[in-house]
Coordinates of C-alpha atoms in Angstrom, one line a residue:
Chain A
K1 CA 5.9 14.9 12.9
A2 CA 3.0 15.4 10.7
G3 CA 2.0 12.4 8.6
V4 CA 1.5 12.1 4.9
T5 CA -1.3 14.4 3.7
Q6 CA -3.4 14.1 0.5
T7 CA -5.7 16.7 -1.0
P8 CA -8.5 16.6 -1.8
R9 CA -9.9 13.7 0.2
Y10 CA -13.0 13.3 -2.1
L11 CA -13.5 14.3 -5.6
I12 CA -16.4 13.8 -8.1
K13 CA -15.7 14.4 -11.8
T14 CA -17.4 13.5 -15.1
R15 CA -16.0 11.5 -17.9
G16 CA -13.6 13.4 -20.1
Q17 CA -12.5 15.8 -17.4
Q18 CA -9.1 15.9 -15.9
V19 CA -8.0 15.8 -12.3
T20 CA -5.0 16.7 -10.2
L21 CA -4.3 15.0 -6.9
S22 CA -1.7 16.3 -4.4
C23 CA 0.5 14.5 -1.9
S24 CA 2.7 16.1 0.8
P25 CA 5.2 13.6 2.3
I26 CA 6.5 13.5 5.8
S27 CA 9.1 16.2 6.4
G28 CA 12.5 14.9 5.3
H29 CA 11.2 12.2 3.1
R30 CA 12.4 12.3 -0.5
S31 CA 10.5 9.4 -2.1
V32 CA 6.8 9.5 -3.0
S33 CA 4.9 6.6 -4.5
W34 CA 1.4 6.5 -5.9
Y35 CA -1.0 3.6 -5.9
Q36 CA -4.5 3.0 -7.2
Q37 CA -6.9 0.8 -5.2
T38 CA -10.1 -0.6 -6.8
P39 CA -12.4 -3.4 -5.7
G40 CA -11.6 -5.4 -8.8
Q41 CA -7.9 -4.9 -9.2
G42 CA -6.8 -4.3 -5.6
L43 CA -3.8 -2.1 -5.0
Q44 CA -1.7 -1.3 -8.0
F45 CA 1.5 0.8 -8.4
L46 CA 1.3 3.9 -10.4
F47 CA 4.6 5.8 -10.0
E48 CA 7.6 6.4 -7.8
Y49 CA 9.4 9.7 -7.5
F50 CA 12.7 10.4 -5.7
S51 CA 14.3 13.8 -5.7
E52 CA 12.1 15.1 -8.5
T53 CA 12.9 12.1 -10.8
Q54 CA 10.6 9.3 -11.7
R55 CA 12.3 6.3 -10.5
N56 CA 9.7 3.7 -11.6
K57 CA 6.4 3.6 -13.4
G58 CA 3.6 1.1 -13.3
N59 CA 1.6 -0.3 -16.2
F60 CA -1.0 2.5 -16.6
P61 CA -1.9 4.4 -19.8
G62 CA -0.3 7.7 -20.6
R63 CA -3.4 9.6 -19.3
F64 CA -1.8 9.0 -15.9
S65 CA 1.1 11.3 -15.2
G66 CA 2.9 12.7 -12.2
R67 CA 5.6 14.9 -11.0
Q68 CA 7.6 15.8 -7.9
F69 CA 8.6 19.3 -6.7
S70 CA 11.8 20.4 -5.0
N71 CA 10.1 20.3 -1.6
S72 CA 9.2 16.6 -2.3
R73 CA 5.5 17.3 -2.7
S74 CA 4.0 15.3 -5.5
E75 CA 1.1 15.6 -7.8
M76 CA -0.5 13.1 -10.1
N77 CA -2.8 14.0 -13.0
V78 CA -5.3 12.0 -14.9
S79 CA -6.6 13.4 -18.1
T80 CA -9.7 12.4 -20.1
L81 CA -11.2 10.6 -17.1
E82 CA -13.0 7.3 -17.7
L83 CA -15.5 5.5 -15.5
G84 CA -12.9 2.9 -14.6
D85 CA -10.6 5.6 -13.1
S86 CA -13.0 5.7 -10.1
A87 CA -10.8 4.5 -7.2
L88 CA -9.0 5.3 -4.0
Y89 CA -5.7 6.9 -4.9
L90 CA -3.0 6.5 -2.2
C91 CA 0.4 8.0 -1.9
A92 CA 3.1 6.8 0.4
S93 CA 6.4 8.4 1.4
S94 CA 9.7 7.1 2.6
A95 CA 13.2 8.4 3.2
G96 CA 14.0 6.6 -0.1
L97 CA 17.7 6.1 0.7
A98 CA 17.9 2.3 1.2
G99 CA 16.6 1.2 -2.2
G100 CA 13.9 -1.4 -1.7
Y101 CA 14.2 -1.4 2.1
N102 CA 12.4 1.7 3.1
E103 CA 9.4 1.7 5.4
Q104 CA 6.6 3.4 3.6
F105 CA 4.0 5.7 5.3
F106 CA 0.7 6.1 3.6
G107 CA -1.6 9.0 3.3
P108 CA -5.4 8.8 3.9
G109 CA -6.1 8.7 0.2
T110 CA -8.2 10.6 -2.3
R111 CA -11.4 8.9 -3.3
L112 CA -12.2 9.8 -6.9
T113 CA -15.6 9.1 -8.4
V114 CA -16.1 9.5 -12.1
L115 CA -19.7 9.9 -13.3
Chain B
K1 CA -0.6 -16.5 -11.1
N2 CA -0.1 -13.4 -9.0
E3 CA 3.5 -12.6 -7.9
V4 CA 2.3 -12.2 -4.3
E5 CA -0.3 -14.6 -3.0
Q6 CA -2.1 -14.5 0.4
S7 CA -4.2 -16.9 2.2
P8 CA -6.9 -17.1 3.4
Q9 CA -8.8 -14.4 1.7
N10 CA -11.3 -14.2 4.5
L11 CA -10.9 -15.1 8.1
T12 CA -13.3 -14.9 11.1
A13 CA -12.2 -15.5 14.7
Q14 CA -13.5 -15.3 18.2
E15 CA -11.8 -12.9 20.5
G16 CA -8.7 -14.4 22.1
E17 CA -7.9 -16.8 19.2
F18 CA -4.5 -17.1 17.7
I19 CA -4.5 -16.0 14.0
T20 CA -2.2 -16.7 11.2
I21 CA -2.1 -15.1 7.7
N22 CA 0.2 -16.5 5.1
C23 CA 2.0 -14.9 2.2
S24 CA 4.0 -16.5 -0.6
Y25 CA 5.8 -14.6 -3.3
S26 CA 7.4 -15.8 -6.6
V27 CA 9.6 -12.8 -7.4
G28 CA 12.9 -11.6 -6.0
I29 CA 12.2 -9.0 -3.3
S30 CA 14.4 -6.9 -1.0
A31 CA 11.8 -6.7 1.7
L32 CA 8.4 -8.0 2.7
H33 CA 5.9 -5.6 4.1
W34 CA 2.8 -6.3 6.2
L35 CA 0.1 -3.6 6.0
Q36 CA -3.2 -3.1 7.7
Q37 CA -6.1 -1.3 6.2
H38 CA -9.2 -0.4 8.2
P39 CA -12.6 0.5 6.6
G40 CA -12.3 4.0 5.2
G41 CA -9.1 3.3 3.5
G42 CA -6.1 4.3 5.6
I43 CA -3.2 2.0 5.4
V44 CA -0.7 1.5 8.2
S45 CA 2.7 -0.2 7.9
L46 CA 2.9 -3.0 10.5
F47 CA 6.2 -4.6 9.6
M48 CA 9.0 -4.5 7.1
L49 CA 11.4 -7.5 7.1
S50 CA 14.0 -9.1 5.0
S51 CA 14.9 -12.0 7.3
G52 CA 13.9 -13.7 10.5
K53 CA 11.2 -12.5 12.8
K54 CA 9.8 -9.3 14.2
K55 CA 7.4 -8.7 17.1
H56 CA 5.4 -5.7 18.0
G57 CA 2.9 -6.1 20.8
R58 CA 0.6 -8.9 19.9
L59 CA 1.7 -9.1 16.3
I60 CA 4.5 -11.3 15.1
A61 CA 5.9 -11.5 11.5
T62 CA 8.2 -14.1 10.1
I63 CA 9.9 -14.7 6.8
N64 CA 11.6 -17.6 5.2
I65 CA 13.7 -16.4 2.3
Q66 CA 14.5 -19.8 0.9
E67 CA 10.8 -20.8 0.8
K68 CA 9.7 -17.3 -0.3
H69 CA 7.1 -17.4 2.4
S70 CA 6.0 -15.0 5.2
S71 CA 3.5 -15.2 8.0
L72 CA 1.7 -12.7 10.1
H73 CA 0.5 -14.0 13.5
I74 CA -1.9 -12.2 15.9
T75 CA -1.9 -13.5 19.5
A76 CA -5.0 -13.0 21.7
S77 CA -7.0 -11.4 18.9
H78 CA -9.3 -8.6 19.7
P79 CA -12.3 -7.0 17.8
R80 CA -10.2 -4.0 17.1
D81 CA -7.9 -6.2 15.0
S82 CA -10.7 -6.5 12.5
A83 CA -9.2 -5.1 9.2
V84 CA -7.7 -6.1 5.9
Y85 CA -4.2 -7.3 6.2
I86 CA -2.0 -7.0 3.0
C87 CA 1.4 -8.3 2.3
A88 CA 3.6 -6.6 -0.3
G89 CA 7.1 -7.1 -1.6
S90 CA 9.4 -4.3 -2.6
S91 CA 12.0 -4.8 -5.2
Y92 CA 15.7 -3.8 -5.2
N93 CA 16.5 -0.1 -5.6
T94 CA 12.9 0.9 -5.7
D95 CA 10.0 1.6 -3.3
K96 CA 7.5 0.0 -5.7
L97 CA 5.3 -2.4 -3.8
I98 CA 3.8 -5.5 -5.3
F99 CA 0.7 -6.4 -3.3
G100 CA -1.1 -9.5 -2.3
T101 CA -4.9 -9.5 -2.6
G102 CA -5.3 -9.0 1.1
T103 CA -7.0 -11.0 4.0
R104 CA -10.1 -9.7 5.5
L105 CA -10.1 -10.5 9.2
Q106 CA -13.2 -10.2 11.4
V107 CA -12.8 -10.8 15.1
F108 CA -16.0 -11.3 17.1
P109 CA -16.4 -10.6 20.8

């Protein structure tokens, strides 16, 4: 079974631009979660989607948004990029059926650099 | 105070040593996850547990629900075990993970 894939793997943008990151979960998985990892703040939860519905949202500004498609693929968008948005963005997928007790499988991440 | 606390933050060991990483949490969780992150960023799920003890190869994870404490043990450590180990809690009815700050382990030959 193919693992979680994320595209692109690396991205360089300038302040004020917007960016879209993509995550394809493991086949059959219906839950996708997004996380941001920075040296200063560590790993922080962004969103969780299950069957195209946002099930949970972290404490991030409205510039961060996401969605999930009917095939469970998910995208997250960051508008009006700031220097502080430079981070490793990770997505994780799970079957999502046993609320709170699902093993999560992580993708390799997208490293975003904002100049 | 963070909802999930880990100790120690950094750990160095000689090959073959027994290693313990501790995790305490102050929130209600449905499961406790132990994750491993190698340089370069990829995260691998090692264990997910809600009670008792699990073992996989040289790795053992335990959890005490009453004390809200979990430990990850590595027996006969090896340089390839060098990585950051992260504990995280997942809440009820959601996959949202609340992470500890991680423990950086270096095992020297």
